[in-house]
Tab-separated table of C-alpha atoms in Angstrom:
chain	number	residue	atom	x	y	z
A	170	MET	CA	190.898	-24.832	-23.765
A	171	GLY	CA	191.500	-21.282	-22.564
A	172	ARG	CA	189.008	-18.704	-23.627
A	173	ASP	CA	189.363	-16.491	-26.683
A	174	THR	CA	191.438	-13.468	-25.733
A	175	GLY	CA	190.381	-11.288	-28.646
A	176	LYS	CA	187.844	-9.350	-26.542
A	177	ASP	CA	190.161	-8.874	-23.582
A	178	LEU	CA	193.040	-7.619	-25.678
A	179	GLU	CA	191.254	-5.978	-28.583
A	180	ARG	CA	192.519	-2.512	-27.606
A	181	GLY	CA	196.097	-3.551	-26.986
A	182	THR	CA	195.726	-3.034	-23.241
A	183	ALA	CA	198.298	-5.648	-22.317
A	184	VAL	CA	201.009	-4.240	-24.586
A	185	LYS	CA	200.256	-0.656	-23.529
A	186	LEU	CA	200.448	-1.391	-19.800
A	187	ILE	CA	203.506	-3.608	-20.193
A	188	ALA	CA	205.249	-0.777	-22.064
A	189	ILE	CA	204.369	1.628	-19.214
A	190	ALA	CA	205.489	-0.878	-16.566
A	191	SER	CA	208.768	-1.219	-18.439
A	192	GLU	CA	209.235	2.566	-18.424
A	193	LEU	CA	208.558	2.517	-14.668
A	194	ASN	CA	210.741	-0.530	-14.040
A	195	TYR	CA	213.277	1.133	-11.742
A	196	VAL	CA	210.749	2.963	-9.563
A	197	LEU	CA	208.426	-0.062	-9.374
A	198	GLN	CA	211.311	-2.108	-8.010
A	199	HIS	CA	212.136	0.610	-5.507
A	200	LYS	CA	208.538	0.566	-4.251
A	201	GLY	CA	208.088	-3.218	-4.379
A	202	LEU	CA	205.449	-3.028	-7.110
A	203	GLN	CA	207.333	-4.831	-9.881
A	204	ALA	CA	206.487	-8.210	-11.417
A	205	GLU	CA	208.635	-10.764	-9.601
A	206	LYS	CA	209.550	-12.586	-12.807
A	207	GLY	CA	209.587	-11.871	-16.521
A	208	LEU	CA	206.900	-12.360	-19.155
A	209	LEU	CA	206.277	-15.085	-21.706
A	210	PHE	CA	204.625	-13.861	-24.908
A	211	LEU	CA	202.733	-16.745	-26.494
A	212	ALA	CA	202.023	-16.094	-30.173
A	213	GLY	CA	199.153	-18.416	-31.017
A	214	GLU	CA	197.493	-19.451	-34.277
A	215	GLY	CA	197.582	-16.551	-36.707
A	216	GLY	CA	200.068	-14.634	-34.586
A	217	SER	CA	203.322	-13.916	-36.379
A	218	VAL	CA	206.470	-14.011	-34.267
A	219	GLY	CA	208.287	-11.950	-36.886
A	220	TYR	CA	205.623	-9.244	-36.739
A	221	LEU	CA	205.677	-9.282	-32.927
A	222	ILE	CA	209.460	-8.818	-32.945
A	223	TYR	CA	209.025	-5.905	-35.367
A	224	ILE	CA	206.499	-4.294	-32.986
A	225	LEU	CA	208.758	-4.752	-29.988
A	226	ARG	CA	211.871	-3.485	-31.699
A	227	TYR	CA	210.574	-0.592	-33.787
A	228	ARG	CA	207.441	0.498	-31.927
A	229	LEU	CA	208.315	-0.136	-28.283
A	230	ASP	CA	212.090	0.454	-28.465
A	231	ALA	CA	212.775	-3.035	-27.099
A	232	VAL	CA	216.155	-4.726	-27.443
A	233	GLU	CA	216.481	-8.229	-28.884
A	234	VAL	CA	218.712	-10.607	-26.941
A	235	THR	CA	219.998	-13.459	-29.076
A	236	ASN	CA	222.595	-14.608	-26.548
A	237	LEU	CA	220.982	-14.941	-23.120
A	238	LYS	CA	224.282	-14.260	-21.395
A	239	LYS	CA	224.996	-10.992	-23.236
A	240	ARG	CA	222.589	-8.186	-22.405
A	241	GLU	CA	224.719	-5.299	-21.178
A	242	SER	CA	223.325	-2.778	-23.671
A	243	ILE	CA	219.736	-2.813	-22.340
A	244	ARG	CA	218.647	0.175	-20.239
A	245	ASN	CA	216.560	-0.243	-17.109
A	246	TYR	CA	213.419	1.216	-18.731
A	247	GLN	CA	213.572	-1.009	-21.825
A	248	ILE	CA	212.082	-4.373	-22.662
A	249	GLY	CA	214.722	-6.973	-23.420
A	250	PHE	CA	213.247	-9.871	-25.416
A	251	HIS	CA	214.475	-13.271	-26.540
A	252	GLU	CA	212.892	-15.654	-29.041
A	253	PHE	CA	212.978	-19.110	-27.465
A	254	THR	CA	214.701	-22.022	-29.155
A	255	LYS	CA	214.843	-25.616	-27.966
A	256	TYR	CA	218.602	-25.206	-27.547
A	257	ASP	CA	218.249	-22.624	-24.742
A	258	ARG	CA	219.536	-23.826	-21.393
A	259	GLU	CA	217.133	-23.795	-18.442
A	260	GLU	CA	219.538	-21.963	-16.133
A	261	ASP	CA	220.160	-19.268	-18.777
A	262	LEU	CA	216.424	-18.775	-19.293
A	263	ARG	CA	215.783	-18.541	-15.573
A	264	ASP	CA	218.615	-16.066	-15.084
A	265	PHE	CA	217.282	-13.953	-17.956
A	266	LEU	CA	213.668	-13.945	-16.753
A	267	ASP	CA	214.712	-13.141	-13.177
A	268	CYS	CA	216.778	-10.160	-14.304
A	269	THR	CA	215.791	-6.815	-12.722
A	270	ASP	CA	218.125	-4.587	-14.776
A	271	PHE	CA	215.433	-4.325	-17.491
A	272	PHE	CA	212.000	-5.765	-18.319
A	273	PRO	CA	212.600	-9.359	-19.592
A	274	VAL	CA	210.340	-11.070	-22.152
A	275	VAL	CA	210.660	-14.474	-23.857
A	276	ILE	CA	208.656	-15.174	-27.032
A	277	VAL	CA	207.342	-18.623	-27.977
A	278	LYS	CA	205.119	-19.787	-30.844
A	279	ASP	CA	202.024	-21.969	-30.268
A	280	ILE	CA	203.360	-24.023	-27.347
A	281	VAL	CA	204.809	-23.246	-23.930
A	282	PRO	CA	207.796	-25.608	-23.607
A	283	GLU	CA	207.989	-27.647	-20.425
A	284	VAL	CA	211.202	-25.909	-19.408
A	285	LEU	CA	209.448	-22.514	-19.285
A	286	LYS	CA	206.344	-23.497	-17.340
A	287	GLY	CA	206.129	-21.551	-14.097
A	288	MET	CA	209.186	-19.507	-14.990
A	289	ALA	CA	207.334	-16.424	-16.282
A	290	PHE	CA	203.921	-14.770	-16.472
A	291	LEU	CA	202.161	-15.725	-19.688
A	292	VAL	CA	200.545	-13.216	-22.067
A	293	ARG	CA	198.826	-14.411	-25.232
A	294	ILE	CA	199.482	-12.331	-28.328
A	295	SER	CA	197.031	-12.483	-31.230
A	296	GLU	CA	197.486	-11.286	-34.808
A	297	ARG	CA	194.683	-8.779	-34.249
A	298	LEU	CA	196.559	-7.309	-31.306
A	299	THR	CA	199.850	-6.868	-33.161
A	300	GLU	CA	198.080	-5.146	-36.058
A	301	GLU	CA	196.396	-2.742	-33.651
A	302	VAL	CA	199.541	-1.718	-31.800
A	303	ASP	CA	201.296	-1.015	-35.101
A	304	SER	CA	199.053	2.019	-35.600
A	305	GLN	CA	200.597	5.497	-35.477
A	306	GLU	CA	197.984	6.532	-32.902
A	307	PHE	CA	198.930	3.687	-30.554
A	308	TRP	CA	202.696	4.092	-30.512
A	309	GLY	CA	202.324	7.881	-30.565
A	310	GLU	CA	200.409	7.589	-27.293
A	311	ILE	CA	203.083	5.292	-25.849
A	312	ASN	CA	205.774	7.876	-26.647
A	313	SER	CA	203.671	10.632	-25.068
A	314	ILE	CA	203.232	8.581	-21.892
A	315	ARG	CA	206.980	7.954	-21.720
A	316	GLN	CA	207.661	11.642	-22.062
A	317	PHE	CA	205.072	12.385	-19.365
A	318	VAL	CA	206.714	9.914	-16.955
A	319	ARG	CA	210.184	11.368	-17.525
A	320	GLU	CA	209.017	14.970	-17.142
A	321	ASN	CA	206.918	14.382	-14.024
A	322	PRO	CA	208.877	12.089	-11.672
A	323	GLU	CA	207.432	13.583	-8.474
A	324	LEU	CA	203.838	13.275	-9.684
A	325	VAL	CA	204.449	9.703	-10.853
A	326	THR	CA	205.970	8.801	-7.473
A	327	GLU	CA	203.036	10.374	-5.665
A	328	GLU	CA	200.540	8.383	-7.754
A	329	LEU	CA	202.401	5.125	-7.186
A	330	ASP	CA	202.369	5.761	-3.428
A	331	LYS	CA	198.574	5.710	-3.623
A	332	ILE	CA	198.615	2.141	-4.880
A	333	ARG	CA	199.365	0.578	-1.508
A	334	THR	CA	196.321	2.197	0.101
A	335	SER	CA	193.956	1.548	-2.805
A	336	ARG	CA	191.044	-0.837	-2.432
A	337	ARG	CA	192.224	-2.819	-5.455
A	338	TYR	CA	195.724	-3.294	-4.004
A	339	LEU	CA	194.489	-4.171	-0.512
A	340	GLY	CA	192.157	-6.773	-2.027
A	341	LYS	CA	194.920	-8.449	-4.033
A	342	SER	CA	195.437	-11.488	-1.777
A	343	LYS	CA	194.843	-13.838	-4.701
A	344	LYS	CA	196.529	-11.631	-7.270
A	345	THR	CA	200.026	-12.004	-8.699
A	346	SER	CA	202.852	-9.485	-8.725
A	347	PHE	CA	202.180	-9.205	-12.473
A	348	PHE	CA	198.690	-7.880	-11.669
A	349	VAL	CA	200.194	-5.400	-9.198
A	350	SER	CA	202.675	-4.090	-11.785
A	351	LEU	CA	199.861	-3.602	-14.324
A	352	LEU	CA	197.756	-1.921	-11.651
A	353	ALA	CA	200.636	0.493	-11.025
A	354	ALA	CA	200.948	1.139	-14.765
A	355	THR	CA	197.187	1.791	-14.879
A	356	GLN	CA	197.461	4.348	-12.076
A	357	VAL	CA	200.149	6.264	-13.969
A	358	TYR	CA	198.323	5.980	-17.292
A	359	CYS	CA	195.139	7.410	-15.780
A	360	THR	CA	197.108	10.337	-14.357
A	361	PHE	CA	198.283	10.992	-17.912
A	362	PHE	CA	194.750	10.436	-19.252
A	363	ARG	CA	193.256	12.895	-16.752
A	364	ARG	CA	195.078	15.839	-18.327
A	365	GLU	CA	192.641	15.899	-21.253
A	366	HIS	CA	189.564	14.271	-19.694
A	367	ASN	CA	187.271	15.061	-16.802
A	368	GLU	CA	187.153	13.052	-13.583
A	369	GLU	CA	184.135	10.996	-14.587
A	370	GLU	CA	185.773	9.949	-17.864
A	371	THR	CA	189.012	9.147	-16.056
A	372	ASN	CA	187.265	7.021	-13.435
A	373	PHE	CA	185.425	5.142	-16.173
A	374	GLU	CA	188.676	4.512	-18.065
A	375	GLN	CA	190.420	3.322	-14.915
A	376	ALA	CA	187.594	0.899	-14.105
A	377	ARG	CA	187.710	-0.427	-17.677
A	378	LEU	CA	191.464	-0.950	-17.532
A	379	VAL	CA	191.265	-2.760	-14.206
A	380	GLU	CA	188.653	-5.129	-15.616
A	381	GLU	CA	190.899	-5.793	-18.589
A	382	ILE	CA	193.980	-6.530	-16.502
A	383	ILE	CA	191.897	-8.930	-14.418
A	384	GLY	CA	191.108	-10.673	-17.716
A	385	ILE	CA	194.770	-10.599	-18.738
A	386	GLU	CA	195.789	-12.182	-15.447
A	387	ASP	CA	193.030	-14.785	-15.696
A	388	GLU	CA	194.463	-15.777	-19.085
A	389	CYS	CA	197.908	-15.897	-17.539
A	390	LEU	CA	196.690	-18.334	-14.891
A	391	SER	CA	194.454	-20.454	-17.148
A	392	TYR	CA	197.054	-22.021	-19.439
A	393	GLU	CA	196.122	-25.686	-19.719
A	394	GLY	CA	199.472	-27.165	-20.655
A	395	VAL	CA	199.289	-30.480	-22.490
A	396	ASP	CA	195.739	-29.929	-23.769
A	397	GLU	CA	196.805	-26.694	-25.436
A	398	ALA	CA	200.045	-28.240	-26.675
A	399	ALA	CA	198.047	-30.931	-28.467
A	400	GLU	CA	195.821	-28.243	-29.967
A	401	ALA	CA	198.874	-26.312	-31.162
A	402	ILE	CA	200.224	-29.467	-32.817
A	403	LYS	CA	196.853	-30.010	-34.492
A	404	ASN	CA	196.822	-26.436	-35.783
A	405	SER	CA	200.329	-26.780	-37.196
A	406	VAL	CA	199.497	-30.053	-38.939
A	407	LEU	CA	196.220	-28.802	-40.409
A	408	ARG	CA	197.875	-25.593	-41.623
A	409	TYR	CA	200.390	-27.701	-43.501
A	410	PHE	CA	197.918	-30.145	-45.022
A	411	GLY	CA	195.523	-27.324	-45.841
A	412	THR	CA	198.089	-25.351	-47.822
A	413	ASN	CA	200.473	-27.960	-49.242
A	414	GLY	CA	199.411	-30.492	-51.868
A	415	GLY	CA	202.541	-32.571	-52.306
A	416	TRP	CA	201.244	-35.678	-50.513
A	417	GLU	CA	198.924	-38.571	-51.350
A	418	ILE	CA	195.946	-39.975	-49.463
A	419	ALA	CA	193.844	-43.124	-49.956
A	420	ASP	CA	191.485	-45.537	-48.238
A	421	VAL	CA	193.452	-48.453	-46.717
A	422	ASP	CA	191.417	-50.861	-48.892
A	423	HIS	CA	191.856	-48.934	-52.171
A	424	VAL	CA	195.459	-47.757	-52.495
A	425	ASP	CA	196.293	-46.696	-56.031
A	426	ASP	CA	199.754	-46.844	-57.575
A	427	TRP	CA	200.509	-43.184	-56.863
A	428	THR	CA	199.716	-43.537	-53.181
A	429	ASP	CA	201.518	-46.877	-52.946
A	430	GLU	CA	204.632	-45.185	-54.282
A	431	ALA	CA	204.126	-42.322	-51.821
A	432	VAL	CA	203.940	-44.834	-48.955
A	433	LYS	CA	207.340	-46.152	-50.001
A	434	ASP	CA	208.637	-42.555	-50.123
A	435	GLY	CA	207.222	-41.654	-46.691
A	436	ASN	CA	204.798	-39.133	-48.161
A	437	ALA	CA	201.344	-40.679	-47.782
A	438	ILE	CA	198.268	-40.842	-45.588
A	439	LEU	CA	195.990	-43.869	-45.477
A	440	HIS	CA	192.684	-43.863	-43.655
A	441	ASP	CA	189.827	-46.003	-42.499
A	442	LYS	CA	186.668	-45.038	-40.637
A	443	ASN	CA	188.378	-44.059	-37.378
A	444	PHE	CA	192.091	-43.492	-38.019
A	445	TYR	CA	194.681	-41.858	-40.217
A	446	TYR	CA	197.901	-43.756	-40.917
A	447	ILE	CA	200.432	-41.049	-41.692
A	448	SER	CA	203.966	-41.620	-42.939
A	449	GLU	CA	206.269	-40.415	-40.188
A	450	PRO	CA	208.469	-38.203	-42.447
A	451	LEU	CA	205.329	-36.495	-43.761
A	452	PHE	CA	203.957	-35.886	-40.279
A	453	ARG	CA	207.294	-34.482	-39.163
A	454	MET	CA	207.176	-32.048	-42.086
A	455	ALA	CA	203.651	-31.026	-41.081
A	456	CYS	CA	204.898	-30.248	-37.544
A	457	ASN	CA	207.732	-28.080	-38.804
A	458	ASP	CA	206.225	-24.847	-37.417
A	459	ILE	CA	206.718	-25.958	-33.832
A	460	LEU	CA	209.869	-28.060	-34.063
A	461	ASN	CA	212.042	-25.083	-33.154
A	462	ILE	CA	210.285	-25.131	-29.771
A	463	ILE	CA	209.897	-28.821	-28.953
A	464	SER	CA	211.414	-31.958	-30.439
A	465	PHE	CA	209.549	-34.376	-32.694
A	466	ILE	CA	209.761	-37.033	-29.983
A	467	GLU	CA	208.017	-34.621	-27.590
A	468	VAL	CA	205.308	-34.015	-30.210
A	469	LYS	CA	204.615	-37.742	-30.410
A	470	LYS	CA	204.665	-38.172	-26.650
A	471	ILE	CA	202.169	-35.322	-26.167
A	472	LEU	CA	199.793	-36.881	-28.680
A	473	LEU	CA	200.197	-40.306	-27.068
A	474	ASP	CA	199.504	-38.904	-23.599
A	475	GLU	CA	196.387	-37.175	-24.941
A	476	ASP	CA	195.202	-40.407	-26.621
A	477	LYS	CA	195.391	-38.830	-30.073
A	478	LEU	CA	198.228	-41.100	-31.205
A	479	CYS	CA	197.771	-44.853	-30.878
A	480	CYS	CA	200.442	-47.521	-30.972
A	481	ASN	CA	201.125	-50.991	-29.675
A	482	LYS	CA	202.845	-51.214	-26.318
A	483	GLY	CA	206.049	-52.354	-27.974
A	484	GLY	CA	205.917	-49.379	-30.330
A	485	TYR	CA	206.454	-46.726	-27.668
A	486	THR	CA	210.092	-46.380	-28.663
A	487	ASN	CA	209.229	-44.910	-32.064
A	488	TYR	CA	205.424	-44.528	-31.707
A	489	THR	CA	204.681	-46.134	-35.094
A	490	VAL	CA	202.592	-49.140	-36.110
A	491	LYS	CA	202.709	-51.557	-39.032
A	492	LYS	CA	199.628	-51.441	-41.197
A	493	VAL	CA	198.536	-53.811	-43.964
A	494	TYR	CA	196.748	-52.102	-46.845
A	495	THR	CA	195.168	-53.316	-50.072
A	496	LYS	CA	196.145	-51.980	-53.460
A	497	THR	CA	193.639	-51.418	-56.247
A	498	ASP	CA	194.844	-54.616	-57.968
A	499	GLY	CA	193.766	-56.554	-54.866
A	500	LYS	CA	197.275	-57.307	-53.646
A	501	PRO	CA	198.177	-56.593	-49.991
A	502	ASP	CA	201.176	-54.603	-48.885
A	503	ARG	CA	202.318	-53.058	-45.646
A	504	GLY	CA	203.990	-49.965	-44.314
A	505	ARG	CA	204.865	-48.284	-41.038
A	506	PHE	CA	202.850	-45.249	-39.951
A	507	LEU	CA	201.816	-42.987	-37.120
A	508	LYS	CA	198.259	-44.030	-36.232
A	509	ILE	CA	196.272	-40.898	-35.315
A	510	ARG	CA	192.629	-40.598	-34.396
A	511	LYS	CA	190.663	-39.222	-37.303
A	512	ASP	CA	188.480	-36.878	-35.244
A	513	PHE	CA	191.632	-35.136	-33.992
A	514	LEU	CA	192.643	-33.980	-37.477
A	515	THR	CA	189.397	-32.370	-38.603
A	516	PHE	CA	189.314	-28.887	-40.093
A	517	GLU	CA	187.179	-26.116	-38.583
A	518	ASP	CA	184.680	-26.483	-41.437
A	519	GLY	CA	184.184	-30.148	-40.491
A	520	LEU	CA	186.102	-31.545	-43.450
A	521	TYR	CA	188.448	-34.504	-43.118
A	522	LEU	CA	191.877	-34.567	-44.742
A	523	GLU	CA	190.650	-36.696	-47.642
A	524	GLU	CA	187.798	-34.269	-48.285
A	525	LYS	CA	190.141	-31.296	-48.156
A	526	LYS	CA	192.425	-33.064	-50.570
A	527	GLY	CA	189.500	-33.863	-52.859
A	528	TYR	CA	189.628	-37.617	-52.363
A	529	THR	CA	186.067	-39.002	-52.253
A	530	TYR	CA	186.447	-42.692	-53.030
A	531	ALA	CA	185.082	-43.992	-49.728
A	532	ILE	CA	181.840	-42.869	-48.120
A	533	TYR	CA	181.502	-44.235	-44.602
A	534	ARG	CA	178.057	-45.004	-43.235
């Protein structure tokens, strides 16, 4: 898994520098310092897409693009953002993220869809970060920086010209154009910062910012694809089962009447020592958070590829298995389930689903 980004982004550095880079978009392009493709904001566990959209729209003056082909109203210094849906066409996404008329951003929740991989620079957005940048102090500073840039074009141009001869730029052989654009934004921000701070304080702030953008870029380059997709699916499922009680669970050898009825209704989980047998409709409901990004078939394929979902070779078409269970009256019955490894669906506190639900019939030794 990628590292925790809370430390790297705890002061909203990414959002601040992206906002400055957006303001400088035209001049960065003119000087060849712009990011060569757009950004992908990944809102992970605890990160609210709705809150992020609020921040972009009302704090950073960004423009939401619902139709990827219609974006004429966005100015060259603004962020234009689009919330990804699984119905977006690849060519439309690529055209949007390659646009140079404004600063393009696509937002996704939990998972980076296959179609977007490699198409944009990834920035993780945490709930802590969005709360921080909603402060009056933060967006007041952003507005002051924008005003400074617009009132001092010659000074800004002069500072950007220094980038190409800087040690950090000359040593960028392994750095991306995203890093370069943030480095340019840092140079301008520190010129703004210097007005009310001495040279030592400014140099310290610049060094701190450079270290943070190195961390931001490292996160951008460290996305682990399928591993993180499986983790996002797990988080979605556990959120659902941890907050919704309208399902039944039982040991496969002790299925009471309520759970037996729930099996017939597609709303049950059975378990043994190593596996959960989850009704497919119930599991689909538990994945609802991410089904606007990837399809349910993709969810099952990811879990199969990661060896979290098990099925017979002939079951690859629907990924389910038949399972015989025993009712409390001793009679056998059977149902069809998704067979998922038990250690995959364990809560952070170490509890299993049956323990979270309060079911304690079986104690495995």
